[in-house]
Coordinates of C-alpha atoms in Angstrom, one line a residue:
M4 CA 0.0 0.0 0.0
S5 CA 1.4 3.3 -1.0
V6 CA 2.0 5.9 1.7
H7 CA 1.3 9.6 1.0
H8 CA 3.3 12.3 2.7
K9 CA 1.3 15.1 4.1
P10 CA 1.8 18.5 2.4
P11 CA 3.3 21.5 4.2
E12 CA 1.0 23.2 6.7
E13 CA 0.4 26.3 4.7
F14 CA -1.5 24.2 2.1
M15 CA -3.6 22.1 4.5
A16 CA -7.3 22.7 5.1
P17 CA -8.2 23.5 8.7
S18 CA -8.7 20.4 10.9
G19 CA -11.9 18.5 10.1
I20 CA -12.9 20.5 7.1
G21 CA -13.4 19.0 3.7
P22 CA -14.1 20.2 0.2
E23 CA -17.1 22.3 1.3
L24 CA -15.0 25.1 3.0
A25 CA -15.9 28.8 2.7
L26 CA -13.1 31.3 1.8
Q27 CA -12.3 34.4 3.7
G28 CA -13.4 37.6 1.9
S29 CA -16.4 38.6 -0.1
R30 CA -19.6 36.6 -0.8
S31 CA -18.6 36.3 -4.4
Q32 CA -15.6 34.2 -3.4
S33 CA -17.5 31.9 -1.0
I34 CA -18.6 29.3 -3.6
L35 CA -15.0 28.7 -4.6
G36 CA -14.2 27.6 -1.1
R37 CA -16.5 24.6 -1.5
L38 CA -13.5 23.0 -3.2
L39 CA -10.6 25.1 -1.8
P40 CA -9.8 25.9 1.8
A41 CA -9.3 29.5 3.1
R42 CA -5.9 31.0 2.3
R43 CA -3.4 30.6 5.1
P44 CA -0.2 32.6 5.6
P45 CA 3.0 30.8 4.7
L46 CA 5.3 29.5 7.4
N47 CA 7.6 32.0 9.0
G48 CA 6.0 34.8 7.0
N49 CA 8.0 33.8 3.9
A50 CA 5.5 35.1 1.3
G51 CA 8.1 35.3 -1.4
A52 CA 8.8 31.6 -1.2
C53 CA 5.2 30.8 -1.7
R54 CA 4.9 33.1 -4.8
C55 CA 7.9 31.4 -6.4
R56 CA 6.4 28.0 -5.9
T57 CA 3.2 29.0 -7.7
R58 CA 5.0 30.5 -10.7
R59 CA 6.8 27.3 -11.3
R60 CA 3.7 25.5 -12.5
K61 CA 1.4 27.1 -15.1
K62 CA -1.0 24.2 -16.0
L63 CA -4.5 25.7 -16.1
V64 CA -7.5 23.6 -15.4
V65 CA -11.2 24.3 -15.5
V66 CA -13.9 22.8 -13.2
L67 CA -16.1 20.4 -15.1
L68 CA -18.8 19.4 -12.7
R69 CA -21.1 20.6 -10.0
R70 CA -21.1 19.0 -6.6
G71 CA -24.4 19.3 -4.6
F72 CA -26.9 22.1 -4.8
D73 CA -24.7 24.9 -3.5
V74 CA -21.8 24.7 -5.9
L75 CA -23.6 25.6 -9.1
R76 CA -21.4 28.6 -9.9
L77 CA -18.3 26.6 -9.5
Q78 CA -18.6 25.0 -13.0
G79 CA -16.3 26.8 -15.4
E80 CA -14.0 28.3 -12.7
E81 CA -10.2 28.1 -13.5
Y82 CA -7.4 26.9 -11.2
V83 CA -3.6 26.7 -11.5
I84 CA -2.4 23.2 -10.5
L85 CA 0.5 23.6 -8.1
H86 CA 1.2 19.9 -7.4
K87 CA -0.5 16.6 -8.2
Q88 CA -0.3 15.3 -4.6
D89 CA -1.7 11.9 -5.8
Q90 CA -3.8 10.8 -8.7
L91 CA -7.1 11.7 -6.9
W92 CA -6.5 15.0 -5.1
W93 CA -4.4 17.9 -6.5
R94 CA -3.2 21.0 -4.8
A95 CA -4.4 24.1 -6.7
Q96 CA -4.7 27.9 -6.6
D97 CA -7.7 29.9 -7.7
K98 CA -7.7 33.4 -9.3
H99 CA -7.8 35.1 -5.9
G100 CA -4.6 33.3 -4.8
N101 CA -6.3 30.8 -2.4
K102 CA -4.7 27.4 -2.2
G103 CA -6.0 24.0 -1.3
F104 CA -7.0 20.6 -2.7
I105 CA -9.5 19.8 -5.4
P106 CA -10.6 16.3 -6.6
S107 CA -8.8 15.5 -9.9
N108 CA -11.9 13.9 -11.5
Y109 CA -13.7 17.3 -11.3
V110 CA -11.3 19.2 -13.5
T111 CA -9.7 19.0 -16.9
E112 CA -7.1 21.0 -18.8
K113 CA -8.7 24.2 -20.1
N114 CA -8.4 23.5 -23.8
R115 CA -9.4 19.8 -23.7
I116 CA -12.7 18.6 -25.1
E117 CA -14.0 17.6 -21.6
A118 CA -14.1 21.4 -20.7
N119 CA -17.2 21.8 -23.0
S120 CA -20.7 21.6 -21.5
W121 CA -22.0 19.4 -24.4
Y122 CA -19.4 16.7 -23.8
C123 CA -19.9 13.6 -21.6
K124 CA -17.2 11.0 -21.5
N125 CA -18.9 8.2 -19.6
I126 CA -22.1 7.8 -21.5
T127 CA -23.3 5.0 -23.8
R128 CA -25.4 5.3 -26.9
T129 CA -28.5 4.1 -25.0
E130 CA -27.9 6.5 -22.1
A131 CA -27.4 9.4 -24.6
E132 CA -30.8 8.5 -26.2
Q133 CA -32.5 8.4 -22.9
L134 CA -31.2 11.9 -21.9
L135 CA -32.3 13.4 -25.2
R136 CA -35.8 11.8 -25.0
Q137 CA -36.2 13.0 -21.5
E138 CA -35.2 16.6 -22.5
D139 CA -37.5 16.3 -25.6
R140 CA -36.2 19.5 -27.3
E141 CA -35.7 20.0 -31.0
G142 CA -32.0 20.0 -31.8
G143 CA -31.0 18.7 -28.3
F144 CA -27.6 17.1 -28.6
V145 CA -24.7 15.5 -26.7
V146 CA -21.1 14.7 -27.8
R147 CA -19.7 11.4 -26.5
E148 CA -17.0 8.9 -27.0
S149 CA -17.7 6.3 -29.7
S150 CA -17.0 2.6 -29.4
Q151 CA -13.8 3.3 -31.3
K152 CA -11.2 4.7 -29.0
G153 CA -10.4 8.4 -29.9
V154 CA -13.5 8.7 -32.1
Y155 CA -16.4 11.0 -31.0
T156 CA -20.1 10.9 -31.9
V157 CA -22.7 13.6 -31.9
S158 CA -26.2 12.3 -30.9
V159 CA -29.0 14.7 -32.0
Y160 CA -32.8 14.7 -31.2
T161 CA -35.4 15.9 -33.7
K162 CA -39.1 15.8 -34.3
T163 CA -38.9 16.7 -38.0
L164 CA -39.0 13.0 -39.0
S165 CA -41.7 11.8 -36.6
A166 CA -44.0 13.3 -33.9
T167 CA -42.6 10.9 -31.3
G168 CA -39.1 12.1 -31.9
D169 CA -36.1 10.5 -33.6
I170 CA -32.4 10.4 -32.7
R171 CA -29.5 10.4 -35.2
H172 CA -25.9 9.6 -34.4
Y173 CA -23.1 11.3 -36.4
Q174 CA -19.5 10.3 -36.1
I175 CA -17.0 13.2 -36.1
K176 CA -14.6 12.3 -38.9
I177 CA -11.1 13.5 -39.6
T178 CA -9.4 14.3 -43.0
D179 CA -5.9 13.2 -44.0
T180 CA -4.7 16.7 -43.1
G181 CA -6.1 16.5 -39.5
Q182 CA -9.3 18.6 -40.1
F183 CA -12.6 17.6 -38.4
F184 CA -16.0 17.4 -40.0
L185 CA -19.5 15.9 -39.5
A186 CA -22.1 14.9 -42.2
E187 CA -20.7 17.1 -45.0
K188 CA -17.2 18.3 -45.5
Y189 CA -17.3 21.6 -43.7
T190 CA -13.9 21.1 -42.1
F191 CA -12.5 22.7 -39.0
G192 CA -9.3 22.6 -37.0
S193 CA -11.0 21.4 -33.8
I194 CA -14.1 19.6 -32.6
P195 CA -15.4 22.6 -30.7
D196 CA -15.2 24.6 -34.0
V197 CA -17.3 21.8 -35.7
I198 CA -19.9 22.0 -33.0
R199 CA -20.0 25.8 -33.1
Y200 CA -20.6 25.8 -36.9
H201 CA -23.4 23.2 -36.6
E202 CA -25.1 25.2 -33.8
H203 CA -25.9 27.7 -36.5
N204 CA -26.1 25.5 -39.6
A205 CA -27.6 22.0 -40.2
A206 CA -25.4 21.6 -43.2
G207 CA -26.2 17.9 -43.8
L208 CA -27.5 17.1 -40.3
V209 CA -31.2 16.3 -39.7
T210 CA -31.4 19.6 -37.7
R211 CA -28.9 22.1 -36.4
L212 CA -27.4 21.6 -32.9
R213 CA -29.7 23.9 -31.0
Y214 CA -29.4 22.9 -27.4
A215 CA -26.6 21.1 -25.5
V216 CA -28.2 18.6 -23.1
G217 CA -26.3 18.3 -19.9
P218 CA -25.6 14.9 -18.3
M219 CA -28.3 15.5 -15.6
G220 CA -26.0 14.2 -12.8
R221 CA -25.3 10.8 -14.4
C222 CA -21.7 11.7 -15.3
V223 CA -20.9 13.4 -12.0
P224 CA -18.4 11.1 -10.3
A225 CA -18.0 10.6 -6.6
T226 CA -14.8 11.9 -5.0
A227 CA -12.3 9.6 -3.3
G228 CA -13.3 10.4 0.2
F229 CA -14.6 13.8 1.4
S230 CA -11.2 15.5 1.3
F231 CA -7.5 14.8 0.8
E232 CA -6.3 11.9 3.0
K233 CA -9.5 12.0 5.1
W234 CA -10.5 8.3 5.4
E235 CA -11.8 8.3 9.0
I236 CA -15.2 10.0 9.5
N237 CA -16.4 11.3 12.8
P238 CA -19.8 9.7 13.6
S239 CA -21.1 13.0 14.9
E240 CA -21.0 14.2 11.3
L241 CA -23.5 11.5 10.2
T242 CA -27.3 11.7 10.5
V243 CA -29.2 8.4 10.1
M244 CA -32.4 8.8 8.1
K245 CA -33.9 5.4 7.4
E246 CA -33.1 1.7 7.0
L247 CA -32.5 0.5 3.5
G248 CA -32.0 -3.2 4.2
S249 CA -29.5 -5.7 5.5
G250 CA -26.5 -7.4 3.8
Q251 CA -23.8 -9.9 4.5
F252 CA -22.2 -7.6 7.1
G253 CA -25.2 -6.0 8.8
L254 CA -27.7 -3.2 8.4
V255 CA -27.5 -0.6 5.7
R256 CA -29.1 2.8 6.3
L257 CA -29.6 6.0 4.4
G258 CA -28.0 9.0 6.0
K259 CA -26.4 12.4 5.5
W260 CA -22.9 13.6 6.0
R261 CA -22.8 17.0 7.7
A262 CA -26.6 17.3 7.0
Q263 CA -25.8 17.8 3.3
H264 CA -24.6 14.9 1.3
K265 CA -26.6 11.7 1.1
V266 CA -24.6 8.6 1.9
A267 CA -25.2 4.9 2.6
I268 CA -24.1 3.9 6.1
K269 CA -23.3 0.2 6.7
A270 CA -23.2 -0.9 10.3
I271 CA -20.9 -3.9 10.5
R272 CA -22.3 -6.6 12.8
E273 CA -19.8 -7.5 15.5
G274 CA -18.0 -10.7 14.7
A275 CA -19.0 -10.5 11.0
M276 CA -15.5 -9.6 9.6
Y277 CA -11.8 -9.2 10.4
E278 CA -12.0 -5.6 11.3
E279 CA -8.3 -4.7 11.6
D280 CA -7.4 -6.2 8.2
F281 CA -10.4 -4.5 6.6
I282 CA -9.5 -1.0 8.0
E283 CA -6.1 -1.2 6.4
E284 CA -7.5 -2.4 3.1
A285 CA -10.2 0.4 3.3
K286 CA -7.5 3.0 2.9
V287 CA -6.5 1.3 -0.4
M288 CA -10.1 0.8 -1.5
M289 CA -10.9 4.5 -1.0
K290 CA -8.3 5.3 -3.7
L291 CA -10.2 3.2 -6.2
C292 CA -12.3 5.9 -7.9
H293 CA -14.3 5.3 -11.1
P294 CA -17.8 6.4 -12.3
K295 CA -18.9 2.8 -12.4
L296 CA -17.7 1.8 -8.9
V297 CA -19.7 2.6 -5.8
Q298 CA -17.3 5.0 -4.0
L299 CA -16.2 4.2 -0.4
Y300 CA -15.9 7.5 1.4
G301 CA -14.5 6.4 4.7
V302 CA -15.0 4.5 8.0
C303 CA -16.1 5.4 11.6
L304 CA -13.7 3.7 14.1
Q305 CA -14.7 5.6 17.2
Q306 CA -17.6 3.3 18.1
R307 CA -19.0 -0.1 17.6
P308 CA -20.4 -1.3 15.4
L309 CA -17.9 -0.2 12.9
L310 CA -19.5 2.0 10.2
I311 CA -18.6 2.1 6.5
V312 CA -19.7 5.2 4.7
A313 CA -20.3 4.9 1.0
E314 CA -21.9 6.5 -2.0
F315 CA -25.8 6.3 -1.9
M316 CA -27.5 4.7 -4.9
E317 CA -31.1 5.7 -5.1
N318 CA -32.5 2.7 -7.0
G319 CA -30.9 0.1 -4.8
C320 CA -29.7 -3.4 -5.7
L321 CA -29.5 -4.4 -9.4
L322 CA -31.1 -7.8 -8.7
N323 CA -34.2 -6.3 -7.2
F324 CA -34.3 -3.6 -9.9
L325 CA -34.3 -6.2 -12.6
R326 CA -37.0 -8.3 -11.0
Q327 CA -39.2 -5.2 -10.5
K328 CA -38.6 -3.3 -13.8
G329 CA -36.6 -5.6 -16.1
G330 CA -39.6 -6.4 -18.3
A331 CA -40.0 -2.7 -19.1
L332 CA -36.4 -2.2 -20.1
R333 CA -35.5 -2.3 -23.8
E334 CA -32.7 -4.7 -24.9
A335 CA -30.4 -1.7 -25.6
W336 CA -30.8 -0.6 -22.0
L337 CA -29.9 -4.1 -20.7
L338 CA -26.7 -4.0 -22.8
S339 CA -26.0 -0.6 -21.4
M340 CA -26.2 -2.1 -17.9
C341 CA -23.7 -4.8 -18.9
Q342 CA -21.4 -2.1 -20.2
D343 CA -21.6 -0.2 -16.9
V344 CA -20.5 -3.3 -14.9
C345 CA -17.8 -4.1 -17.4
E346 CA -16.3 -0.6 -17.2
G347 CA -16.1 -0.8 -13.5
M348 CA -14.5 -4.3 -13.6
E349 CA -12.1 -3.2 -16.3
Y350 CA -10.9 -0.5 -13.9
L351 CA -10.4 -3.0 -11.1
E352 CA -8.6 -5.4 -13.5
A353 CA -6.2 -2.5 -14.6
H354 CA -5.5 -1.8 -10.9
S355 CA -4.9 -5.5 -10.1
F356 CA -7.9 -5.6 -7.7
L357 CA -10.2 -8.6 -7.5
H358 CA -13.8 -8.5 -6.7
R359 CA -14.3 -12.2 -5.7
D360 CA -18.1 -11.9 -5.4
L361 CA -19.4 -10.2 -8.5
A362 CA -23.2 -10.8 -8.9
A363 CA -26.2 -8.7 -9.6
R364 CA -26.9 -8.6 -5.8
N365 CA -23.6 -6.8 -5.4
C366 CA -24.2 -4.1 -8.0
L367 CA -26.3 -0.9 -7.3
V368 CA -28.4 1.3 -9.5
S369 CA -28.3 5.1 -9.4
E370 CA -31.2 7.6 -9.8
H371 CA -30.5 7.8 -13.5
N372 CA -30.3 4.0 -13.8
V373 CA -26.5 3.8 -14.1
V374 CA -25.2 0.5 -12.7
K375 CA -22.2 0.6 -10.4
V376 CA -20.2 -2.3 -8.9
S377 CA -20.3 -2.5 -5.1
D378 CA -18.7 -4.6 -2.3
F379 CA -15.5 -5.3 -4.2
G380 CA -12.9 -7.2 -2.2
M381 CA -15.1 -7.5 0.8
T382 CA -15.4 -11.3 0.9
R383 CA -11.8 -11.7 2.2
Y384 CA -12.9 -10.3 5.5
V385 CA -16.0 -12.4 6.1
L386 CA -15.9 -14.6 9.2
D387 CA -18.9 -16.7 8.1
N388 CA -17.6 -20.2 7.0
Q389 CA -20.9 -20.8 5.1
Y390 CA -20.0 -17.9 2.9
T391 CA -16.2 -18.4 2.5
S392 CA -16.1 -22.2 2.1
S393 CA -17.2 -23.8 -1.2
N394 CA -18.9 -26.4 0.9
G395 CA -21.1 -23.7 2.6
A396 CA -24.7 -23.1 1.8
K397 CA -24.1 -19.3 1.3
F398 CA -21.0 -19.7 -0.9
P399 CA -21.8 -18.2 -4.4
V400 CA -21.3 -21.5 -6.2
K401 CA -23.5 -20.5 -9.1
W402 CA -21.3 -17.5 -9.9
S403 CA -17.9 -19.3 -9.5
P404 CA -15.6 -21.0 -12.1
P405 CA -14.1 -24.5 -11.7
E406 CA -10.8 -23.3 -10.3
V407 CA -12.5 -21.5 -7.5
L408 CA -14.9 -24.3 -6.7
H409 CA -12.1 -26.9 -6.6
Y410 CA -9.0 -25.0 -5.6
S411 CA -10.1 -21.6 -4.3
K412 CA -8.0 -19.9 -7.0
Y413 CA -9.1 -16.4 -7.6
S414 CA -7.9 -14.1 -10.4
S415 CA -9.3 -11.4 -12.7
K416 CA -10.4 -14.3 -14.9
S417 CA -12.5 -15.8 -12.1
D418 CA -14.2 -12.3 -12.0
V419 CA -14.7 -12.6 -15.7
W420 CA -16.6 -15.9 -15.2
S421 CA -18.8 -14.1 -12.7
F422 CA -19.4 -11.2 -15.0
G423 CA -20.8 -13.7 -17.6
V424 CA -23.3 -14.8 -15.0
V425 CA -24.2 -11.1 -14.2
M426 CA -24.9 -10.6 -18.0
W427 CA -27.1 -13.7 -17.8
E428 CA -28.9 -12.3 -14.7
I429 CA -29.5 -9.0 -16.6
Y430 CA -30.9 -10.6 -19.7
S431 CA -33.1 -13.0 -17.7
E432 CA -34.5 -10.1 -15.7
G433 CA -33.1 -11.2 -12.4
R434 CA -33.7 -14.9 -12.5
T435 CA -31.5 -17.1 -10.3
P436 CA -28.8 -19.0 -12.4
F437 CA -29.3 -22.8 -12.2
E438 CA -32.3 -22.0 -10.2
N439 CA -33.7 -25.6 -9.6
R440 CA -30.3 -27.2 -9.0
S441 CA -28.5 -27.7 -5.6
N442 CA -25.0 -26.4 -5.1
L443 CA -23.6 -29.9 -5.4
E444 CA -25.4 -30.5 -8.6
V445 CA -24.2 -27.1 -10.0
V446 CA -20.6 -28.0 -9.1
N447 CA -20.9 -31.3 -11.0
D448 CA -22.6 -29.7 -13.9
I449 CA -20.0 -27.0 -14.3
T450 CA -17.2 -29.6 -14.0
R451 CA -18.8 -31.6 -16.8
G452 CA -19.0 -28.5 -19.0
V453 CA -22.7 -27.7 -18.6
R454 CA -23.3 -23.9 -19.0
L455 CA -26.2 -21.6 -18.5
Y456 CA -28.7 -21.4 -21.4
R457 CA -29.3 -18.3 -23.6
P458 CA -31.9 -16.0 -22.0
H459 CA -34.7 -15.3 -24.5
R460 CA -33.9 -11.6 -24.5
A461 CA -30.2 -12.1 -25.4
S462 CA -29.2 -12.2 -29.1
Q463 CA -26.9 -14.9 -30.4
S464 CA -24.0 -12.3 -30.6
L465 CA -24.6 -11.2 -27.1
Y466 CA -24.8 -14.8 -25.8
A467 CA -21.5 -15.6 -27.6
I468 CA -19.8 -12.8 -25.5
M469 CA -21.4 -14.3 -22.3
Y470 CA -20.4 -17.8 -23.2
R471 CA -16.7 -16.9 -23.7
C472 CA -16.6 -15.8 -20.1
W473 CA -17.3 -19.5 -19.1
H474 CA -14.3 -21.1 -20.7
E475 CA -13.1 -24.0 -18.5
K476 CA -9.6 -22.6 -18.4
P477 CA -8.9 -19.1 -17.1
L478 CA -6.5 -18.4 -20.0
G479 CA -9.3 -19.1 -22.5
R480 CA -11.5 -16.3 -21.1
P481 CA -11.3 -12.8 -22.4
T482 CA -10.0 -9.9 -20.3
F483 CA -12.4 -7.2 -19.2
S484 CA -10.7 -4.8 -21.6
E485 CA -11.5 -7.2 -24.5
L486 CA -15.1 -7.7 -23.2
L487 CA -15.6 -3.9 -23.0
E488 CA -14.5 -3.4 -26.6
Q489 CA -16.9 -6.1 -27.8
I490 CA -19.8 -4.7 -25.8
R491 CA -19.2 -1.2 -27.1
K492 CA -19.2 -2.4 -30.7
L493 CA -22.5 -4.2 -30.1
A494 CA -23.9 -1.0 -28.5
E495 CA -23.0 1.2 -31.5
N496 CA -24.3 -1.3 -34.0
P497 CA -27.3 -2.9 -32.3
D498 CA -28.8 -4.2 -35.6

C-alpha cells in the first residue's frame, strides 16, 4: 500500500474541514471555497517563497462538474495546478490566490474537449438516447466517445421526422490533413469549432445543434473520500435517516454527512469480519475511484459497530431492480447495464484488484439507472464459514468458475466468469442461475462442461460474449478490456 506524505502546513485545510469550505473575503468568493480551503499565511511569514512556488507550474484547469446544490457557480472556474499530490487530489490555486486541494476527476485542462458543456465521457449510446428523449427538445444534442477509441459521436434529437421524436448519431470524422467534420465536408481545426458551426447550420445534419443537453447528474463522479487523506469519519457528522436493508455484514441505512450529502451507512455486525485487516484495506479501496464503482468515502472507528460510509445509490440493488422493472427495459438498456458493470470491472482489473463476489446482488443502480459495482474485495474479511467455504450453503457457487470451486484460486479471470453470469442475470430479468439445482449439482454440472442457457432476450451475438466468459480454463477467457471493446461495438451497432 502506498504511503502519502502530508503537504506543508500552509496548504492544509483547517482540521476536520473537507471540500465544502468557505473562503475568507467577499460573498462572491465563498462558492470557490467549497473546493478550496481558506488561504493561510506561509510558514515564518515567507511570502516570497510561496509566490515562487506558484510561478513554477502554469498548468491551467477548469472545473467540469457541480457538486451538490450549493456549488452551481463553480462549474467553469479556473485553477492553476501547483502539485499533483496523488492521482485523486491535486493542490491548486484559484484566481484570488487561495490554495487547497481539489478532486482531480472534477477538472480538466482548459483546452481539452472535456471542458465543454456538451461533452460527456462516460455515457453509452443508449444512455445518450435516454437523456435526449427526457429533454424532448428539438436540436438537443450530446457529444460522446464512440465505441472506437479516440473517435467521437454527436447524438441529435429531432421531431422533424416523426411526432414521437427521432435520434440520429453522427460520427465526427477527420481528414488526412487533420481537419474535423460531420455529415458534410465543412472542415475545421478542432471539434469545438465543428460544434459551433453546426449550432448555426444544419449543413447535412437532420437539424442544427440547438441545445446542449447536460448529463443531468449521471456523469458526475463521486470523489475519493470527502477531502484529501481523510478516510476516518467522525460519527457525529452523520445523520441516520432510514433503514435501506441488511446485507452480509449488517444493516444498511440512508444517512447524510454534515446534514448535506446523502450517503449509505453500513453498520458492520460484531463478529462479521476481520476488522483490523479491513480497516487497512479500506484505505486502499478509497483510492479506487471510477464512475462505475460505488465509492467508499470512509469508515467510523470511534464506536462499535464499525460504520462504513459509501456513495448512496437511489434505485438500490440491481437484482431487485431487474426483478421489478426488467420487463419494461429495452434490450439496448440491458446492454448498457452490462457495459456499466464491465467498465467498473475493467478499472479493477487494470489496478490488479479482485472483486471475488461479482453478482447482480452486489451491484447498485443510481437515480439515472447507471449501474455501479459494489462490495469489491469484501469477501476476504467475512468470518462466516458458510460464505467463504465452497462447501457452505451461502457460498456463491452459481457465480464461480471451476478453479474457485475446486482449488479456491481467484484471479481477474474468475471475476470474468462471474461477469458472464451477471450478464445472464441482466438478460433473464433477475432470475437465479441454475435455479432448480442444488449447489452440489451445479458443481458437478460446471465440472462436466454444462453452462447456462441463452436467455430469451439475449441475441446470439450477445450470448456468444457471455459464453466466452465461461471457458473452462482461465486463459481461455477474455479480459475485461476485451469484453468492453466487444460490448461497445455491439452497442454502437445494435442491428
